[in-house]
Each structure stands twice: as structure tokens, then as C-alpha cells.
CSV table of C-alpha atoms in Angstrom, one decimal:
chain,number,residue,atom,x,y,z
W,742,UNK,CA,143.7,-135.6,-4.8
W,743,UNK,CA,144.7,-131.8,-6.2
W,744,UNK,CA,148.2,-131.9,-5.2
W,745,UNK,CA,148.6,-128.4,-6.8
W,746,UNK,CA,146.0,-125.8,-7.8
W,747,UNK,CA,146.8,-122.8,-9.7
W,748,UNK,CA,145.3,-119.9,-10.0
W,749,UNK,CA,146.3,-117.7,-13.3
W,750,UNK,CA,145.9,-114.4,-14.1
W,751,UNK,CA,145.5,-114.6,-17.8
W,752,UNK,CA,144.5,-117.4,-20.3
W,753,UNK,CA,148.0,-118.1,-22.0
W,754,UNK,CA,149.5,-117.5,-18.6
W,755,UNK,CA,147.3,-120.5,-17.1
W,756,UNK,CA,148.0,-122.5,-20.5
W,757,UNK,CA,151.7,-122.1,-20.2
W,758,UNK,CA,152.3,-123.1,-16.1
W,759,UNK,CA,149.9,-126.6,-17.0
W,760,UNK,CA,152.7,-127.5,-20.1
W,761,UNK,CA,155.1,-127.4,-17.3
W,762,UNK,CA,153.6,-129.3,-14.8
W,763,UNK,CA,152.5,-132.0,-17.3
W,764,UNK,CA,156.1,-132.0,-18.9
W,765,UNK,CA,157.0,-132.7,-15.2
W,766,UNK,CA,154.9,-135.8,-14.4
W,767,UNK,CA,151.4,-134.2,-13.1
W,768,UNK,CA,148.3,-135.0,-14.8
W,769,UNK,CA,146.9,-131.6,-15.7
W,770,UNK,CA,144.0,-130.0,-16.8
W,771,UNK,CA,143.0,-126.5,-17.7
W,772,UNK,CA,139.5,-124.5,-16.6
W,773,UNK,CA,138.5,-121.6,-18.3
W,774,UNK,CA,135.8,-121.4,-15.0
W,775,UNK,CA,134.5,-123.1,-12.0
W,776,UNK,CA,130.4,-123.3,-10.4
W,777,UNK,CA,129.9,-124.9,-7.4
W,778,UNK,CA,128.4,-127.9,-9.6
W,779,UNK,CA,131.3,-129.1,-11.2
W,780,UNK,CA,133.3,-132.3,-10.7
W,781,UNK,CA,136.8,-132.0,-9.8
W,782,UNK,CA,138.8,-134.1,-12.4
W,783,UNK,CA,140.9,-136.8,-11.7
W,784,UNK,CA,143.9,-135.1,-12.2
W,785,UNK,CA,146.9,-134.5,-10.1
W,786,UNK,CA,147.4,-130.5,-11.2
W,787,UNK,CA,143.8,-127.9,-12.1
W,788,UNK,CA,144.9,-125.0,-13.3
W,789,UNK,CA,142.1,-122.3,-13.3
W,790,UNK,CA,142.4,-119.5,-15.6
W,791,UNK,CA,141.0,-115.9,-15.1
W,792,UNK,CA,141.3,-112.1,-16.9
W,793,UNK,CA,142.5,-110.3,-13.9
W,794,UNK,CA,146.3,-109.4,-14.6
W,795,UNK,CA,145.2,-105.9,-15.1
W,796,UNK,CA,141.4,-105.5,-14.4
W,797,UNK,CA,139.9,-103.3,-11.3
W,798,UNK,CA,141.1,-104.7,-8.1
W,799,UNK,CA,138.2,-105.7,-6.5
W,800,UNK,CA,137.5,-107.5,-9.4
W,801,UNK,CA,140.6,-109.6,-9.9
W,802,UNK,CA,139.9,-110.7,-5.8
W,803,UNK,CA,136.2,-111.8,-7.1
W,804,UNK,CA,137.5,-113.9,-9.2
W,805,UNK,CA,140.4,-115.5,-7.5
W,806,UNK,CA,138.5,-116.3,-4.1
W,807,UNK,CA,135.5,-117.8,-6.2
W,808,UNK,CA,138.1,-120.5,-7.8
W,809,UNK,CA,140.2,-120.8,-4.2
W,810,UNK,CA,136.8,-122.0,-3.0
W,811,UNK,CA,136.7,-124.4,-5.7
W,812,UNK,CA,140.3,-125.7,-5.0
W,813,UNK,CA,139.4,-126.0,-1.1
W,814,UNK,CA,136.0,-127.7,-1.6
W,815,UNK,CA,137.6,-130.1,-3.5
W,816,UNK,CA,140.0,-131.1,-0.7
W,817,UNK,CA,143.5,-129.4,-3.2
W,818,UNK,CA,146.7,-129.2,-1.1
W,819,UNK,CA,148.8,-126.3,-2.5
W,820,UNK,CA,147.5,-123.3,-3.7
W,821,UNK,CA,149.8,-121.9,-6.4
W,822,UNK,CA,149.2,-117.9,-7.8
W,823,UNK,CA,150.8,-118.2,-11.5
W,824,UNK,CA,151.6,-114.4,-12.9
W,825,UNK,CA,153.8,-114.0,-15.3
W,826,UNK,CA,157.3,-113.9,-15.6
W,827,UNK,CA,157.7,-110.1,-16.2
W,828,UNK,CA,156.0,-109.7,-12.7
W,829,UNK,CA,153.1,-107.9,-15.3
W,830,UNK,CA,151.3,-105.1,-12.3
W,831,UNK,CA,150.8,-101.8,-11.8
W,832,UNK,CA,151.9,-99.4,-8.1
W,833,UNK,CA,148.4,-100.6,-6.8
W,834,UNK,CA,147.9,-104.2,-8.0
W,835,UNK,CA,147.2,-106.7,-8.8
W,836,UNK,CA,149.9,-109.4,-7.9
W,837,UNK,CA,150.0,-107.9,-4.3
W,838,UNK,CA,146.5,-107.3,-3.5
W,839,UNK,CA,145.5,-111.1,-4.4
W,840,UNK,CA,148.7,-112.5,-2.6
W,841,UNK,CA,147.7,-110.7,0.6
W,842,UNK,CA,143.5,-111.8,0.4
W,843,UNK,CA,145.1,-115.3,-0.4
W,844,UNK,CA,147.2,-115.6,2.4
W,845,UNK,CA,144.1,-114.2,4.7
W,846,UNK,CA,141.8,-116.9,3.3
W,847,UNK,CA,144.7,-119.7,3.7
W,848,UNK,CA,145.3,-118.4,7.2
W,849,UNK,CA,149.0,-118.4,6.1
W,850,UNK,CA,151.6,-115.6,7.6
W,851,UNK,CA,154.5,-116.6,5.1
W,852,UNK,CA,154.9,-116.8,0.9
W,853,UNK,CA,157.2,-116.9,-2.0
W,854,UNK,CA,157.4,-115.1,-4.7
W,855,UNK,CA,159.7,-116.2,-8.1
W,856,UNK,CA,158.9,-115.2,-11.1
W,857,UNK,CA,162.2,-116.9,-12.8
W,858,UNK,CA,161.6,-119.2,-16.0
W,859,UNK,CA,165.4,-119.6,-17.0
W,860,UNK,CA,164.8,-121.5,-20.2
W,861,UNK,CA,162.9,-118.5,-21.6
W,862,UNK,CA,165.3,-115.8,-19.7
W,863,UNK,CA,163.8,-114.7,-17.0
W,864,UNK,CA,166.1,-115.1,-14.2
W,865,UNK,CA,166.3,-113.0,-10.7
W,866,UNK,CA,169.4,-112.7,-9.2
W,867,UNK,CA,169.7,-110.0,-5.7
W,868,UNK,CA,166.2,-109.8,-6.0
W,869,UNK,CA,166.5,-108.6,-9.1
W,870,UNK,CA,164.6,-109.5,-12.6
W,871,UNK,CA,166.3,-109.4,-15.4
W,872,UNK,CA,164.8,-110.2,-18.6
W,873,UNK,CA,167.5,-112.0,-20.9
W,874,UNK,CA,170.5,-110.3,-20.5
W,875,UNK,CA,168.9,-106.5,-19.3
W,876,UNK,CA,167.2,-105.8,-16.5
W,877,UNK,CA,163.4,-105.7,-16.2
W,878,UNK,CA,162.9,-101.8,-16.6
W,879,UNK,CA,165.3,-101.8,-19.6
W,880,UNK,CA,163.7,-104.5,-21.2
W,881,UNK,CA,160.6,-104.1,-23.8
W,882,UNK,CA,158.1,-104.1,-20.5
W,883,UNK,CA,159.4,-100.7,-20.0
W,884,UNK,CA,156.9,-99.7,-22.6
W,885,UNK,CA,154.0,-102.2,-22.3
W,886,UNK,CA,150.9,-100.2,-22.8
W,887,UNK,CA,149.2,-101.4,-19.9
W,888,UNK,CA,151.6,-102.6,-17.6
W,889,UNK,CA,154.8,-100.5,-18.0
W,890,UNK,CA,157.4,-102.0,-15.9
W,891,UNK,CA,160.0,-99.2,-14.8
W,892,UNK,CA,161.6,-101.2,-11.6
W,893,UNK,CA,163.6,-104.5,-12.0
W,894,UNK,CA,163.2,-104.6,-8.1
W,895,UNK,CA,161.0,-107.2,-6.8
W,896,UNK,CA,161.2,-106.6,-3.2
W,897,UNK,CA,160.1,-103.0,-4.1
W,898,UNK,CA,157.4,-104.0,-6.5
W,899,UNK,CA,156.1,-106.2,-4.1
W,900,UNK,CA,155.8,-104.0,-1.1
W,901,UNK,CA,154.4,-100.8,-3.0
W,902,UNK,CA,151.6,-102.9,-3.7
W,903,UNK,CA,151.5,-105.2,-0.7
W,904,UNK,CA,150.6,-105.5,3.2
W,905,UNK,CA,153.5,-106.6,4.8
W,906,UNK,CA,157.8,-106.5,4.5
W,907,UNK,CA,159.6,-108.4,1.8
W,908,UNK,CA,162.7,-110.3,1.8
W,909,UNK,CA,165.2,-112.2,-0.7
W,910,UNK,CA,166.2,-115.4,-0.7
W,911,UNK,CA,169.7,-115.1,-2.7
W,912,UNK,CA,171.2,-117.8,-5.2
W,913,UNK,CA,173.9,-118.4,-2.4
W,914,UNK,CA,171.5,-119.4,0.2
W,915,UNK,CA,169.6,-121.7,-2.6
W,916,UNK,CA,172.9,-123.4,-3.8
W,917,UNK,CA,173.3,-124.4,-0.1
W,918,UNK,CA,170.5,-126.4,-0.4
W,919,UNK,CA,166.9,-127.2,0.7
W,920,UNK,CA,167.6,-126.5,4.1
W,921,UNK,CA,169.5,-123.8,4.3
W,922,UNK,CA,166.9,-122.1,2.7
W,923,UNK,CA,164.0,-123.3,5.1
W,924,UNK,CA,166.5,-121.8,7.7
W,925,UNK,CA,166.5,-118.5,5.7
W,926,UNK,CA,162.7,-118.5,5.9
W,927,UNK,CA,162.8,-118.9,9.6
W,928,UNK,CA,165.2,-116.2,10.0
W,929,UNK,CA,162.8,-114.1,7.9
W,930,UNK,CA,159.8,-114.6,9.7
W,931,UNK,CA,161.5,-114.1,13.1
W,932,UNK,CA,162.4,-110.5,11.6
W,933,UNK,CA,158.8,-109.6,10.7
W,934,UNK,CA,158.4,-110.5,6.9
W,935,UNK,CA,155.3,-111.6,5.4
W,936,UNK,CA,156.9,-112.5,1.9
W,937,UNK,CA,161.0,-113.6,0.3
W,938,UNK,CA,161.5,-113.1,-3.3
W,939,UNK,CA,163.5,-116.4,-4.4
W,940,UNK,CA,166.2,-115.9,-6.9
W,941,UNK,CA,167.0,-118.2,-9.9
W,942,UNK,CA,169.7,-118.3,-12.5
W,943,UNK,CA,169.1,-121.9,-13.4
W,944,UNK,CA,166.7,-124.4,-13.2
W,945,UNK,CA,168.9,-126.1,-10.4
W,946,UNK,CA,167.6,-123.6,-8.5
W,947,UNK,CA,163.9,-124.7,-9.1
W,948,UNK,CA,164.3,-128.0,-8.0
W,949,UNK,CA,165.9,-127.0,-4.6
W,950,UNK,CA,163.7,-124.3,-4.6
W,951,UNK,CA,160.6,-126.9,-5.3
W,952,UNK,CA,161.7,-129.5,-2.9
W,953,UNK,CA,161.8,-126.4,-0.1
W,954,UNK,CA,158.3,-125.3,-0.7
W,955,UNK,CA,156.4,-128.2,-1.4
W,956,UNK,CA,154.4,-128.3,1.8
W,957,UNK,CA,154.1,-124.3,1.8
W,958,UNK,CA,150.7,-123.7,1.9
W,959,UNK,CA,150.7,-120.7,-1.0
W,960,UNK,CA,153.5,-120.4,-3.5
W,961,UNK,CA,153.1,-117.2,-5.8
W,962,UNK,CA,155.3,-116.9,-9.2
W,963,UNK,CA,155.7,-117.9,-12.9
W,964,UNK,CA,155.8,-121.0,-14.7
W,965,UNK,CA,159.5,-122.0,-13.9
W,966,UNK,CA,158.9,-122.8,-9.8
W,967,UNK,CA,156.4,-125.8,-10.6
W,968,UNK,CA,158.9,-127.4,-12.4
W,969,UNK,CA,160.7,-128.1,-9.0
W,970,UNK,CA,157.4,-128.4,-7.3
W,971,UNK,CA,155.7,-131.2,-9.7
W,972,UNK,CA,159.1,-133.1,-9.6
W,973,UNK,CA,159.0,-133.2,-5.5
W,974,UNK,CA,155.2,-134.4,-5.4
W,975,UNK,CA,154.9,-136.4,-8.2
W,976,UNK,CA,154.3,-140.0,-7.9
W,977,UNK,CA,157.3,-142.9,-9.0
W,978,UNK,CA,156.9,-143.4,-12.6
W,979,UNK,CA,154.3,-140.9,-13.1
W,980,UNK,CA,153.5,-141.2,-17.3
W,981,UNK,CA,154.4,-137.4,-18.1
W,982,UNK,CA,154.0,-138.4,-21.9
W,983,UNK,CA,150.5,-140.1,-21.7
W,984,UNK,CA,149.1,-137.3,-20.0
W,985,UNK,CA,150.5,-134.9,-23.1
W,986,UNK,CA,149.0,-137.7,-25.4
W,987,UNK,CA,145.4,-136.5,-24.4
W,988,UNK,CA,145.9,-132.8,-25.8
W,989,UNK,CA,147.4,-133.5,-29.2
W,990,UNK,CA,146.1,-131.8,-32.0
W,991,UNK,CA,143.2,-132.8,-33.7
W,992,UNK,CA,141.6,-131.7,-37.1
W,993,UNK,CA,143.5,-130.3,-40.5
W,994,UNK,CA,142.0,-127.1,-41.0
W,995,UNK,CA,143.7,-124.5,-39.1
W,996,UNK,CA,144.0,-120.1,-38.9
W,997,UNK,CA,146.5,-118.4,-36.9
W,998,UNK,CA,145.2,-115.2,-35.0
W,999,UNK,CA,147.0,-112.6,-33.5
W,1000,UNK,CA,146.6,-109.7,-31.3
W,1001,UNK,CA,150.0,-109.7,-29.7
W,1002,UNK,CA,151.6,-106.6,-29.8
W,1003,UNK,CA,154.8,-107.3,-28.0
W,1004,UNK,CA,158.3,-107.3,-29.1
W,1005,UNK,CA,158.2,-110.9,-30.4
W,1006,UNK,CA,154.8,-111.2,-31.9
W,1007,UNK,CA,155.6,-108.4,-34.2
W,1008,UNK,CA,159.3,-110.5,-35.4
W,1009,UNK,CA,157.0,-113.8,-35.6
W,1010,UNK,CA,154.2,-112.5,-38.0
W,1011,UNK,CA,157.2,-110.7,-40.3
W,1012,UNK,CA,158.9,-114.3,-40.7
W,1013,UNK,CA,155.7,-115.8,-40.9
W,1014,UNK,CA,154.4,-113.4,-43.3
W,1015,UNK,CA,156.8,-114.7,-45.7
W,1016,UNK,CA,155.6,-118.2,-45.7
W,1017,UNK,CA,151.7,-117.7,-45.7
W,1018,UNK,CA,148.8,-115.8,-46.8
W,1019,UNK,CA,148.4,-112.8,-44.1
W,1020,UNK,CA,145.8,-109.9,-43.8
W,1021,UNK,CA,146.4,-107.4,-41.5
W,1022,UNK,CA,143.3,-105.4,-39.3
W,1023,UNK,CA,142.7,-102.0,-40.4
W,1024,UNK,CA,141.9,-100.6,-36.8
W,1025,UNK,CA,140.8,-97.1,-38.5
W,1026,UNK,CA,138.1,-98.9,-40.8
W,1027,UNK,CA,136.8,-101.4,-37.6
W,1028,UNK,CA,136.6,-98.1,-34.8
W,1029,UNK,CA,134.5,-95.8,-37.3
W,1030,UNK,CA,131.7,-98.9,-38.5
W,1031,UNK,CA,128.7,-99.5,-37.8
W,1032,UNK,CA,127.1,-102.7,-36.8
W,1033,UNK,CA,126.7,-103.3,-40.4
W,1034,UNK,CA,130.1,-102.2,-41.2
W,1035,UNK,CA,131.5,-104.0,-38.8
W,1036,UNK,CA,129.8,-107.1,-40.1
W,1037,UNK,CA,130.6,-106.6,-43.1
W,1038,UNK,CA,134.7,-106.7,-42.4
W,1039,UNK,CA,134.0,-109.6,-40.8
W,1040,UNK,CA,132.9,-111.5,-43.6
W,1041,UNK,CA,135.3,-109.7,-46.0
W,1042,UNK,CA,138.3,-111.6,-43.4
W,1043,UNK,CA,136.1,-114.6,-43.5
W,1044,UNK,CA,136.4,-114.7,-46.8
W,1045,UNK,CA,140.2,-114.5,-47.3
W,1046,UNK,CA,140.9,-116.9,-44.4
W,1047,UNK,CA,138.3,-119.3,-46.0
W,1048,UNK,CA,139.6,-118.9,-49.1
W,1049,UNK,CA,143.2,-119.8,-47.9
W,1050,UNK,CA,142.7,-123.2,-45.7
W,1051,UNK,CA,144.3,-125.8,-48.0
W,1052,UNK,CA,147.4,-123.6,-48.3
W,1053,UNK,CA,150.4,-125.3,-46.9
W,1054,UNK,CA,150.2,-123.0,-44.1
W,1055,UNK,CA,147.8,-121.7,-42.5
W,1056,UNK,CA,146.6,-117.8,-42.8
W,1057,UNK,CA,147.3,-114.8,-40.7
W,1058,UNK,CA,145.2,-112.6,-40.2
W,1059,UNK,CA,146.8,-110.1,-37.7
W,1060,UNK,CA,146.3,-106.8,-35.0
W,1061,UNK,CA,150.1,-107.0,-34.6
W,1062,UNK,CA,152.0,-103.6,-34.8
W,1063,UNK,CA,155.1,-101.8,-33.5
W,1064,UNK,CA,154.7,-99.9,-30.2
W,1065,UNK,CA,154.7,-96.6,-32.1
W,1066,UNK,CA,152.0,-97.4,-33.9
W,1067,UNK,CA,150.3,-99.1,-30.7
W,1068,UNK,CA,150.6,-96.1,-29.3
W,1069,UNK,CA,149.2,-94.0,-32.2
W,1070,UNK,CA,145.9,-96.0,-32.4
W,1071,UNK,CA,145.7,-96.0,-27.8
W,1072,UNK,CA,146.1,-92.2,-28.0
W,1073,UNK,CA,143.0,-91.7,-31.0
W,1074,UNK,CA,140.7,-94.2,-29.8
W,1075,UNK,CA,141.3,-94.6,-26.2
W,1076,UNK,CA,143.4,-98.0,-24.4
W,1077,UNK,CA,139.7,-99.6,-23.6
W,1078,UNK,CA,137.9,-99.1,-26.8
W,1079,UNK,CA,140.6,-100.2,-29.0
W,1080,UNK,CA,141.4,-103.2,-27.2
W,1081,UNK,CA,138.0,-104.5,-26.7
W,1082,UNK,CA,137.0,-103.4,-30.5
W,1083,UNK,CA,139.7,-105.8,-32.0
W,1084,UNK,CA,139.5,-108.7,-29.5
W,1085,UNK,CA,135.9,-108.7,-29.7
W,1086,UNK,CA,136.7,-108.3,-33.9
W,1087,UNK,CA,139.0,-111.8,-33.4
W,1088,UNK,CA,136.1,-113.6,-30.9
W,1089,UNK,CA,133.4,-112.8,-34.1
W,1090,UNK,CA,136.0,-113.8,-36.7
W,1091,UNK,CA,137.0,-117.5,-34.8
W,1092,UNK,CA,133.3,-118.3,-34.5
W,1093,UNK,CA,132.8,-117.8,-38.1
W,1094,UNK,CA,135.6,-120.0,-38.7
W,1095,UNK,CA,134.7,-122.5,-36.5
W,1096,UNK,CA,131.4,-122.4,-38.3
W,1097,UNK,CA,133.3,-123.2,-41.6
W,1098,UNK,CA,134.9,-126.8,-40.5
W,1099,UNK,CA,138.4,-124.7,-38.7
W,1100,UNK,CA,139.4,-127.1,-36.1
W,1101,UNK,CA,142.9,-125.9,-35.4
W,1102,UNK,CA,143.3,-122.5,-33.8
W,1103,UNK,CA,146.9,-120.8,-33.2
W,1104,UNK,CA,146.2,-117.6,-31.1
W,1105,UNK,CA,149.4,-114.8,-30.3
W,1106,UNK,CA,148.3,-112.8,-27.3
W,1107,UNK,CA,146.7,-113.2,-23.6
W,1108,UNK,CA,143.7,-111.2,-24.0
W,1109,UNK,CA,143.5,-112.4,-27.6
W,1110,UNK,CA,143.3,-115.8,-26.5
W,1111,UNK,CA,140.9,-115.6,-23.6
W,1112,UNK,CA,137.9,-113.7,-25.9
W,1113,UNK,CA,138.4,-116.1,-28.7
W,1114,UNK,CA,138.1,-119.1,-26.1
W,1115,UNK,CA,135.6,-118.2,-24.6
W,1116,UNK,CA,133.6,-117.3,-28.1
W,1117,UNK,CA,134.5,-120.9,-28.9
W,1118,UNK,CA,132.7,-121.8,-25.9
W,1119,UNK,CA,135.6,-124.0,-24.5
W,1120,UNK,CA,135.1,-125.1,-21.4
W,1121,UNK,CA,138.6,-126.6,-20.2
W,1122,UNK,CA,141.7,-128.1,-21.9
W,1123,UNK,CA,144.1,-131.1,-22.2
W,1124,UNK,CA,147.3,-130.1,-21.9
W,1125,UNK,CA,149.4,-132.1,-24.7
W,1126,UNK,CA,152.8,-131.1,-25.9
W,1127,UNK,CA,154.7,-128.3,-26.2
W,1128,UNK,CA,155.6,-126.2,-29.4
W,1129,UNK,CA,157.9,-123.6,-27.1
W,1130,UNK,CA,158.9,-123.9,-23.7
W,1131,UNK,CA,155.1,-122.9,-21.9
W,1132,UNK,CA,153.5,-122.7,-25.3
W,1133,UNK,CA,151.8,-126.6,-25.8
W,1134,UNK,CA,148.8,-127.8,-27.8
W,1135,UNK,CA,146.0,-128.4,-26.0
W,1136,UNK,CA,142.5,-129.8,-26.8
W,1137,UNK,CA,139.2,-128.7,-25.7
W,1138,UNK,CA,137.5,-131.1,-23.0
W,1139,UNK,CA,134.3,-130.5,-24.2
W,1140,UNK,CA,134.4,-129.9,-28.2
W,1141,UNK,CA,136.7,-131.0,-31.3
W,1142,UNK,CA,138.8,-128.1,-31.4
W,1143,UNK,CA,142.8,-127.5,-30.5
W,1144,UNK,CA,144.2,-124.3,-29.7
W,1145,UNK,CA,148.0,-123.1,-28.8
W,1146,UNK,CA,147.4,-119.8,-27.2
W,1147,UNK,CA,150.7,-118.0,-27.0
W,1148,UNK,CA,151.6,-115.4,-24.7
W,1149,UNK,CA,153.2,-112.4,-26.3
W,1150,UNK,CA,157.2,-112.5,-25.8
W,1151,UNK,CA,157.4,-116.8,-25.7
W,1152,UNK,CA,158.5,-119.1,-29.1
W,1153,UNK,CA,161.1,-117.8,-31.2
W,1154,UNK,CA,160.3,-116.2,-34.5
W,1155,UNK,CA,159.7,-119.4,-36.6
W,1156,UNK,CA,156.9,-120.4,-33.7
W,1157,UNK,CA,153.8,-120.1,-35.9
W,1158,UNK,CA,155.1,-122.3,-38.5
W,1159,UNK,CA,156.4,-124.6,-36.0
W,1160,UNK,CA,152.5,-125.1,-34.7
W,1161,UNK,CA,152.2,-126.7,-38.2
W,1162,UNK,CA,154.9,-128.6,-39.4
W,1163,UNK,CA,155.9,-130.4,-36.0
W,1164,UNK,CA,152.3,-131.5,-35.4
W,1165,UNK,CA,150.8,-133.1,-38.0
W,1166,UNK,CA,147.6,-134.2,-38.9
């Protein structure tokens, strides 16, 4: 049986919530899709994975009903909706919108919402988000270039985009214990509200947190709330290490790719820039070619990674830049057209790669990582070990190839290198 299935907004996002339920005794694996003809695997935890954190509306509730479907057919218990821990959404969507269609589909009148992942500093605290020691608006999010988060309020955030009323559950009532926050949900309800945002300091507060909700029919929030709710349904002596066993590395040859733009993408390609061979995109040169041109790049960066494989570590090549000069390239050649040109750009350049014997792909960025996937044409993904809290290995189900697909602000600045040297061939 599905004891948990998660729906995730973005490809790393999905990648990083299955490390945590593996590392916390469910057998896991990663989709990159669903069709009505597939086989549920024999797995405790599926987590599906989908590119609707910032797409139309309508589109992002396409994609999610198609996979609840999925879940439901194949008799899952718990429905999980994994964004990430910055609460990523604009006024209008798209956390809130899919919550609400969710809940109408579960036939459910009640859900959670915690974004907290203390270990990588997300907490929540009076409702509250902080991101290390700042609050959410002061953080770097302020100025994400899709997703500017200008409110640290999650009650708020949640109701400007949202059906119903929204609550908190505060650390107080959590540190009580299990049920004196089942009683706060009662009192809740009783008053009219739809949803409670949890707080979390700790990861104490998961667990009681975890063993509260684990017969709630829909659970919305990061990566850190499964770690309570995998520890209360997990089976005695469930093998957390055999299952990470399945998605270790395989393969010597290896690039690392990045499109990240954030904060600590750009501090982790200037460590690892001193280590490695690196190249970085010239955006100008890739917007203004020509099919040909555009080809011809391609095989230029081919080239250098080619030439650079059986270097002690791996080559960069790299979209990376500071948000000045983020915003500089959004401004000339449009949000869209940029982004598309240099994912699409990394999606050609993996292929090629994987063409010349690359087995080993290290990927900074969620968009990043869901083009080059799906270029790759991986279907789904053991979950092995991980490098950084929510960042593991994993290994195609259906080809020879391992990826770690890192969303943008997670590892710490030696993480690329780390990839390498702690996993072996």
C-alpha cells in the first residue's frame, strides 16, 4: 500500500521531500509522470513531481488532479502537497488554488499547512516564516525574479490566495503535545477555518506534529513535516539504509550544470570554480543565434566539458549570476524567453553528454533540473543517500544514469565538490 503520496511542485522540490522520507524508513520512489497504464511500485512513499510552482493556474490544477487520480486509483492513503520551504507563490496562486481543488476532490473540510525544514533554517514561529535568522520578506526571496516573497506571514499568504479562513497552530500548543493540538484543530474548525499554519522551531516539533496528522487526509507543506509523518507510519524495523542502497551512484564520468540563480548557487560555483574547469553561458551570444548558431555553442561547450571528464573534478559549465545581473538579462530579453532559451540550452547540452559516455549528472536549479530530466528521458528515480539535508543521489529506474538535482538555496558552498569526493566510483 501508498501510505503517503506527494505531490510536488517542482523537480528538486519532489527529489528533496523523497530523501527525507527514505532517510526516515519509507521505501520511496520518484515519478517524473503518471498514465493511467502504469504500475504502482511496491513502495511505501511515490512522490510525483510536476512544473507548476509558478505556471498558469489552471494549469498547475491539470497537472495535480491527473497525478491525485493516480494516487487514488492505486488505493494511496495520505495525500501530501510538497512546496517549498520559502512558501515560493505569487497573490493569486499557486499553493492556494491547488490546496483548495485538493481538498474538493478529497471531500476534506480541514488541512495543514508547514512549510518548516529546521535543519536547513526554515522555521515558523506565530505564524511566521523566517528564513535563518530574518524573516521571509527580508530574506533573499524578497527579490526572486519570479516569485518575490514580500510577507513573512503565512496565514495572510494563504488566505490572499485561498477559499476559506486560516489559523495557527503555535509552538506552545505543539510542545503540549499530540493532543492538545488535535484539540486546537477542533477548536478551529468549530470557529469556521478551512486551514492552521503549524509552527516549528525544531524538529521535535515535526514528530508531534507527524504523529497528530497522520490520519489527516491532505497535509500541505515542505520537506521537514514527513519526517514526523514517515516516523509515525512506518513499519518496526523498516531498512531506511537498503532502500538508499538502490539510488547510489553509478558510472565515473560526471558534469555539473547549473542554472541556479539564487543566493547560494552563485557562493557554490565561486568555491567550486576554484577547484575545477568551469565555463560560464554567454546569454547575449545564445539570445541573438540562429539555429545554427545556436548549434554551434553547443558543441563549442561540448567540447570543453568533453575535453575536461578525467579531471579530478568534474566541469562547470554555468548560467549562474548575481541578481543584478539576473535582472539585467530579464529586463533585455524578457523573464520567459531568457529562461526557456538557457534551460532548453542545458537540456541540448546534457543529451550531448550523455551521448559521450556522461553517466553522472549534478544539476543546481529546479527548472534546470526538470528540462535536463526530462531531455534525459528519465522516467522515475531511486532515492539513495543524501549529499545535503534534501539534496540525495538518485538513480534513474529506467536508464544507467545518476543525477543530484539541487534546489537553489540547499548544500553549503563546498556542495558540488561534495557530490564527488563522498561518493565514489
Amino acid at each position: 500500500m501508498i501510505k503517503i503520496g506527494v505531490l510536488a511542485d517542482d523537480f528538486t522540490g519532489a527529489t528533496d521531500i523523497a530523501s527525507f522520507l527514505v532517510l526516515n524508513g519509507l521505501s520511496t520512489v520518484q515519478l517524473n509522470a503518471v498514465s493511467d497504464d502504469l504500475a504502482a511500485p511496491d513502495v511505501e512513499a511515490v512522490v510525483i513531481s510536476h512544473k507548476s510552482r509558478s505556471c498558469p493556474v489552471d494549469e498547475a490544477l491539470a497537472q495535480m488532479k491527473k497525478s491525485l487520480q493516480w494516487l487514488l486509483k492505486n488505493g494511496c492513503r495520505q495525500i501530501y502537497f510538497k512546496y517549498c520551504s520559502t512558501f515560493d507563490s505569487s497573490a493569486k496562486g499557486n499553493i492556494g488554488p491547488v490546496t483548495d481543488m485538493l481538498m474538493q476532490e478529497l471531500g476534506t473540510d480541514f488541512t495543514v499547512f508547514q512549510p518548516a525544514l529546521p535543519v536547513n533554517g526554515r522555521t515558523v514561529f506565530k505564524g511566521y516564516l523566517f528564513v535563518g535568522d530574518v524573516l521571509l520578506s527580508e530574506s533573499g526571496m524578497r527579490n526572486h525574479p519570479i516569485t518575490p516573497m514580500t510577507d513573512s506571514s503565512l496565514p495572510r499568504l494563504v488566505e490572499m490566495q485561498s477559499k476559506g479562513c486560516c489559523g495557527v497552530i503555535d509552538v506552545y500548543t505543539v510542545r503540549k503535545g499530540v493532543q492538545a493540538v488535535l484539540d486546537k484543530v477542533a477548536e478551529l474548525k468549530a470557529a469556521g477555518y478551512s486551514y492552521a499554519v503549524l509552527d516549528a522551531v525544531d524538529e521535535g516539533d515535526l514528530l508531534v506534529e507527524g504523529e497528530a496528522f497522520k490520519d489527516l487526509r491532505l497535509v500541505t507543506g515542505g520537506s521537514g513535516l514527513p519526517i514526523g509523518l514517515a516516523r509515525a507510519v512506518r513499519e518496526e524495523g523498516s531498512d531506511a539504509a537498503q532502500a538508499m542502497r538502490l539510488g547510489y551512484p553509478q558510472g565515473r564520468k560526471a558534469v555539473v550544470l547549473s542554472g541556479s540563480c539564487s543566493v547560494m548557487t552563485n557562493s557554490q560555483v565561486a568555491a567550486y570554480r576554484k577547484l575545477a574547469a568551469t565555463q560560464a553561458v554567454d546569454v547575449d551570444r545564445l539570445m541573438h543565434a540562429d539555429a545554427a548558431g545556436r548549434a554551434a555553442y553547443i558543441d563549442e561547450m561540448t567540447a570543453f566539458l568533453a575535453a575536461h571528464l578525467d579531471d579530478e573534478y568534474a566541469p562547470l559549465v554555468y548560467a549562474t549570476s548575481d541578481a543584478v545581473t539576473l535582472a539585467a538579462v530579464q529586463e533585455k530579453y524578457g523573464v520567459a524567453a531568457s529562461s526557456s532559451t538557457i534551460e532548453n540550452f542545458f537540456a541540448d547540452l546534457a543529451v550531448k553528454m550523455r551521448d559521450l559516455g556522461v553517466e553522472r549528472f549534478i544539476i543546481a536549479g529546479g527548472e534546470t533540473s526538470s528540462i535536463v530530466t526530462k531531455a534525459l528521458g528519465v522516467a522515475g528515480f531511486y532515492i539513495g543517500a543524501p549529499i545535503a539535508p534534501g539534496v540525495p543521489w538518485v538513480r534513474s529506474i529506467n536508464n544507467n544514469l545518476s543525477l543530484t538535482l539541487k534546489s537553489g538555496n540547499f548544500g553549503k558552498e563546498d556542495f558540488f565538490a561534495r557530490a564527488q569526493k563522498e561518493f565514489p566510483v
